[in-house]
PDB file of C-alpha atoms in Angstrom:
ATOM      1  CA  LEU A 208      83.021 131.440 125.459  1.00  0.00           C
ATOM      2  CA  GLU A 209      86.294 132.386 123.961  1.00  0.00           C
ATOM      3  CA  SER A 210      87.972 129.344 125.241  1.00  0.00           C
ATOM      4  CA  ALA A 211      85.381 126.902 123.618  1.00  0.00           C
ATOM      5  CA  VAL A 212      85.903 128.591 120.348  1.00  0.00           C
ATOM      6  CA  ALA A 213      89.634 128.469 120.709  1.00  0.00           C
ATOM      7  CA  ALA A 214      89.400 124.709 121.493  1.00  0.00           C
ATOM      8  CA  MET A 215      87.166 124.398 118.367  1.00  0.00           C
ATOM      9  CA  HIS A 216      89.855 126.141 116.294  1.00  0.00           C
ATOM     10  CA  THR A 217      92.563 123.899 117.902  1.00  0.00           C
ATOM     11  CA  SER A 218      90.580 120.746 117.235  1.00  0.00           C
ATOM     12  CA  ILE A 219      90.027 121.700 113.456  1.00  0.00           C
ATOM     13  CA  ALA A 220      93.383 122.560 113.064  1.00  0.00           C
ATOM     14  CA  GLU A 221      94.599 119.143 114.368  1.00  0.00           C
ATOM     15  CA  SER A 222      92.205 117.357 112.141  1.00  0.00           C
ATOM     16  CA  GLU A 223      93.600 119.225 109.331  1.00  0.00           C
ATOM     17  CA  ARG A 224      97.070 118.443 110.349  1.00  0.00           C
ATOM     18  CA  VAL A 225      96.228 114.642 110.582  1.00  0.00           C
ATOM     19  CA  GLU A 226      94.211 114.477 107.174  1.00  0.00           C
ATOM     20  CA  LEU A 227      97.165 115.986 105.549  1.00  0.00           C
ATOM     21  CA  GLU A 228      99.598 113.551 107.124  1.00  0.00           C
ATOM     22  CA  ILE A 229      97.249 110.575 106.180  1.00  0.00           C
ATOM     23  CA  ARG A 230      96.868 111.968 102.632  1.00  0.00           C
ATOM     24  CA  LYS A 231     100.723 112.123 102.208  1.00  0.00           C
ATOM     25  CA  ASP A 232     100.957 108.497 103.202  1.00  0.00           C
ATOM     26  CA  LEU A 233      98.120 107.528 101.062  1.00  0.00           C
ATOM     27  CA  ASP A 234      99.737 108.912  98.193  1.00  0.00           C
ATOM     28  CA  ARG A 235     102.838 106.493  98.817  1.00  0.00           C
ATOM     29  CA  THR A 236     100.372 103.520  99.609  1.00  0.00           C
ATOM     30  CA  THR A 237     100.318 100.444  97.300  1.00  0.00           C
ATOM     31  CA  LEU A 238      96.482  99.807  96.685  1.00  0.00           C
ATOM     32  CA  PRO A 239      94.901  96.272  95.848  1.00  0.00           C
ATOM     33  CA  THR A 240      94.292  95.925  91.969  1.00  0.00           C
ATOM     34  CA  THR A 241      91.966  92.967  92.307  1.00  0.00           C
ATOM     35  CA  CYS A 242      89.246  95.230  93.351  1.00  0.00           C
ATOM     36  CA  TYR A 243      85.755  96.164  92.205  1.00  0.00           C
ATOM     37  CA  LEU A 244      86.579  99.881  93.637  1.00  0.00           C
ATOM     38  CA  SER A 245      88.783 102.415  91.803  1.00  0.00           C
ATOM     39  CA  SER A 246      91.982 103.598  93.622  1.00  0.00           C
ATOM     40  CA  ASP A 247      90.429 106.982  94.145  1.00  0.00           C
ATOM     41  CA  VAL A 248      87.331 105.088  96.044  1.00  0.00           C
ATOM     42  CA  LEU A 249      89.913 103.170  97.797  1.00  0.00           C
ATOM     43  CA  ARG A 250      91.868 106.035  99.083  1.00  0.00           C
ATOM     44  CA  GLN A 251      88.669 108.114 100.025  1.00  0.00           C
ATOM     45  CA  THR A 252      87.578 104.814 102.012  1.00  0.00           C
ATOM     46  CA  MET A 253      91.144 104.845 103.586  1.00  0.00           C
ATOM     47  CA  LEU A 254      91.148 108.414 104.572  1.00  0.00           C
ATOM     48  CA  ARG A 255      87.686 108.175 106.152  1.00  0.00           C
ATOM     49  CA  ILE A 256      88.670 104.975 108.251  1.00  0.00           C
ATOM     50  CA  LEU A 257      91.950 106.352 109.266  1.00  0.00           C
ATOM     51  CA  MET A 258      90.567 109.750 110.231  1.00  0.00           C
ATOM     52  CA  VAL A 259      87.548 108.108 112.259  1.00  0.00           C
ATOM     53  CA  TRP A 260      90.031 105.822 114.040  1.00  0.00           C
ATOM     54  CA  ALA A 261      92.410 108.688 114.749  1.00  0.00           C
ATOM     55  CA  LYS A 262      89.592 110.878 116.386  1.00  0.00           C
ATOM     56  CA  SER A 263      88.279 107.936 118.368  1.00  0.00           C
ATOM     57  CA  ASN A 264      91.596 107.205 119.580  1.00  0.00           C
ATOM     58  CA  PRO A 265      92.953 110.748 120.192  1.00  0.00           C
ATOM     59  CA  SER A 266      95.672 109.379 122.567  1.00  0.00           C
ATOM     60  CA  GLU A 267      97.174 107.246 119.941  1.00  0.00           C
ATOM     61  CA  GLY A 268      96.025 109.275 116.883  1.00  0.00           C
ATOM     62  CA  TYR A 269      97.407 108.361 113.549  1.00  0.00           C
ATOM     63  CA  ARG A 270     100.806 106.915 112.976  1.00  0.00           C
ATOM     64  CA  GLN A 271     102.800 106.399 109.904  1.00  0.00           C
ATOM     65  CA  GLY A 272     102.506 102.814 108.647  1.00  0.00           C
ATOM     66  CA  MET A 273      98.767 102.356 109.752  1.00  0.00           C
ATOM     67  CA  ASN A 274      97.981 102.979 106.077  1.00  0.00           C
ATOM     68  CA  GLU A 275      99.815  99.980 105.195  1.00  0.00           C
ATOM     69  CA  ILE A 276      98.082  97.963 107.578  1.00  0.00           C
ATOM     70  CA  LEU A 277      94.768  99.218 106.444  1.00  0.00           C
ATOM     71  CA  ALA A 278      95.779  98.594 102.776  1.00  0.00           C
ATOM     72  CA  VAL A 279      96.492  94.775 103.258  1.00  0.00           C
ATOM     73  CA  ILE A 280      92.890  94.647 105.075  1.00  0.00           C
ATOM     74  CA  LEU A 281      91.247  96.289 102.273  1.00  0.00           C
ATOM     75  CA  ALA A 282      92.860  94.025  99.664  1.00  0.00           C
ATOM     76  CA  ALA A 283      91.762  90.960 101.700  1.00  0.00           C
ATOM     77  CA  ALA A 284      88.176  92.477 101.939  1.00  0.00           C
ATOM     78  CA  THR A 285      87.855  93.590  98.402  1.00  0.00           C
ATOM     79  CA  ASP A 286      89.107  90.210  96.608  1.00  0.00           C
ATOM     80  CA  GLY A 287      85.807  88.947  95.506  1.00  0.00           C
ATOM     81  CA  ALA A 288      83.809  91.763  96.540  1.00  0.00           C
ATOM     82  CA  PHE A 289      81.359  93.002  93.934  1.00  0.00           C
ATOM     83  CA  GLY A 290      78.876  95.822  93.569  1.00  0.00           C
ATOM     84  CA  PRO A 291      75.193  95.236  92.338  1.00  0.00           C
ATOM     85  CA  PRO A 292      74.357  91.622  91.798  1.00  0.00           C
ATOM     86  CA  PRO A 293      75.304  90.401  88.352  1.00  0.00           C
ATOM     87  CA  PRO A 294      72.627  89.128  86.284  1.00  0.00           C
ATOM     88  CA  GLY A 295      71.932  85.450  86.220  1.00  0.00           C
ATOM     89  CA  PRO A 296      71.083  82.732  88.948  1.00  0.00           C
ATOM     90  CA  SER A 297      70.429  84.166  92.190  1.00  0.00           C
ATOM     91  CA  ILE A 298      73.102  84.390  94.908  1.00  0.00           C
ATOM     92  CA  PRO A 299      72.387  83.332  98.363  1.00  0.00           C
ATOM     93  CA  ALA A 300      71.438  86.485 100.474  1.00  0.00           C
ATOM     94  CA  LEU A 301      74.117  85.831 102.853  1.00  0.00           C
ATOM     95  CA  LEU A 302      76.786  85.514 100.332  1.00  0.00           C
ATOM     96  CA  LEU A 303      75.784  88.519  98.838  1.00  0.00           C
ATOM     97  CA  ALA A 304      75.485  90.470 101.868  1.00  0.00           C
ATOM     98  CA  ALA A 305      79.014  89.158 102.890  1.00  0.00           C
ATOM     99  CA  SER A 306      80.451  90.085  99.523  1.00  0.00           C
ATOM    100  CA  ASP A 307      78.735  93.598  98.950  1.00  0.00           C
ATOM    101  CA  VAL A 308      81.003  96.488  98.387  1.00  0.00           C
ATOM    102  CA  ALA A 309      78.416  98.522 100.419  1.00  0.00           C
ATOM    103  CA  PHE A 310      79.738  97.109 103.877  1.00  0.00           C
ATOM    104  CA  ILE A 311      83.495  96.807 103.099  1.00  0.00           C
ATOM    105  CA  GLU A 312      84.141  99.987 104.822  1.00  0.00           C
ATOM    106  CA  HIS A 313      82.569  99.081 108.136  1.00  0.00           C
ATOM    107  CA  ASP A 314      84.060  95.650 108.048  1.00  0.00           C
ATOM    108  CA  CYS A 315      87.545  97.069 107.236  1.00  0.00           C
ATOM    109  CA  TYR A 316      87.081  99.598 110.227  1.00  0.00           C
ATOM    110  CA  ALA A 317      86.274  96.917 112.802  1.00  0.00           C
ATOM    111  CA  LEU A 318      89.182  94.703 111.515  1.00  0.00           C
ATOM    112  CA  PHE A 319      91.667  97.569 111.469  1.00  0.00           C
ATOM    113  CA  ASP A 320      90.313  98.754 115.093  1.00  0.00           C
ATOM    114  CA  GLU A 321      90.855  95.254 116.522  1.00  0.00           C
ATOM    115  CA  ILE A 322      94.321  94.929 114.781  1.00  0.00           C
ATOM    116  CA  MET A 323      95.353  98.347 115.953  1.00  0.00           C
ATOM    117  CA  ARG A 324      94.427  97.640 119.570  1.00  0.00           C
ATOM    118  CA  ARG A 325      96.737  94.620 119.714  1.00  0.00           C
ATOM    119  CA  GLN A 326      99.469  96.516 117.775  1.00  0.00           C
ATOM    120  CA  LEU A 327      99.278  99.802 119.705  1.00  0.00           C
ATOM    121  CA  PRO A 328     102.470  98.823 121.929  1.00  0.00           C
ATOM    122  CA  ILE A 329     104.538  98.829 118.549  1.00  0.00           C
ATOM    123  CA  TYR A 330     103.256 102.450 117.769  1.00  0.00           C
ATOM    124  CA  THR A 331     103.387 103.830 121.072  1.00  0.00           C
ATOM    125  CA  SER A 332     106.325 102.756 123.005  1.00  0.00           C
ATOM    126  CA  SER A 333     110.002 103.007 122.181  1.00  0.00           C
ATOM    127  CA  GLN A 334     110.391  99.485 124.110  1.00  0.00           C
ATOM    128  CA  ARG A 335     110.665  96.304 122.038  1.00  0.00           C
ATOM    129  CA  PRO A 336     107.073  94.880 121.655  1.00  0.00           C
ATOM    130  CA  PRO A 337     106.009  91.911 123.605  1.00  0.00           C
ATOM    131  CA  GLU A 338     106.711  88.334 122.121  1.00  0.00           C
ATOM    132  CA  SER A 339     102.873  87.785 121.835  1.00  0.00           C
ATOM    133  CA  ILE A 340     102.859  90.391 119.137  1.00  0.00           C
ATOM    134  CA  THR A 341     106.003  89.672 117.106  1.00  0.00           C
ATOM    135  CA  GLU A 342     105.792  85.852 117.189  1.00  0.00           C
ATOM    136  CA  PRO A 343     102.888  85.774 114.717  1.00  0.00           C
ATOM    137  CA  ARG A 344     104.935  87.880 112.399  1.00  0.00           C
ATOM    138  CA  LYS A 345     107.854  85.683 112.737  1.00  0.00           C
ATOM    139  CA  SER A 346     105.646  82.709 112.099  1.00  0.00           C
ATOM    140  CA  ILE A 347     104.322  84.183 108.809  1.00  0.00           C
ATOM    141  CA  ALA A 348     107.844  85.128 107.585  1.00  0.00           C
ATOM    142  CA  ARG A 349     109.006  81.672 108.300  1.00  0.00           C
ATOM    143  CA  ARG A 350     106.021  80.179 106.323  1.00  0.00           C
ATOM    144  CA  THR A 351     106.173  82.668 103.474  1.00  0.00           C
ATOM    145  CA  GLY A 352     109.602  83.359 103.128  1.00  0.00           C
ATOM    146  CA  LEU A 353     108.763  87.017 103.151  1.00  0.00           C
ATOM    147  CA  ASP A 354     110.439  89.750 104.853  1.00  0.00           C
ATOM    148  CA  VAL A 355     108.007  90.864 107.353  1.00  0.00           C
ATOM    149  CA  ALA A 356     108.717  94.086 109.350  1.00  0.00           C
ATOM    150  CA  GLY A 357     109.782  92.975 112.924  1.00  0.00           C
ATOM    151  CA  GLY A 358     109.896  89.355 111.721  1.00  0.00           C
ATOM    152  CA  GLY A 359     113.590  89.075 112.611  1.00  0.00           C
TER     153      GLY A 359
END
């Protein structure tokens, strides 16, 4: 019983440590401004997504910079999102469901999870990531003229 209690305390302490690390990074995160949600709501959404992802992937855990990836996903997902339907002509049900802010957190988690599975070599290895990971970044940097991290 003592070992189970000790393990539980260790798990709680680790969760608190990860949450503090995420909160510190979220305070420095640039959030989307064209959004139906307030910045406080966005930060809480990001905290939940990052905490769940870290707990679901304990061997990888949370790493600095994941918050920035999630911020881009949230910016894309919330652009054009809206809360309750506005008065006026009816909106097709599928469009309404796809744009409903109530589902953004779920959608963002799914996108973040898929991206992180592909990007994990960057976060978990000291070796140079494979070209299959860095080439899309280089292509984006060439097309947009942006300085994309790892874009060369």
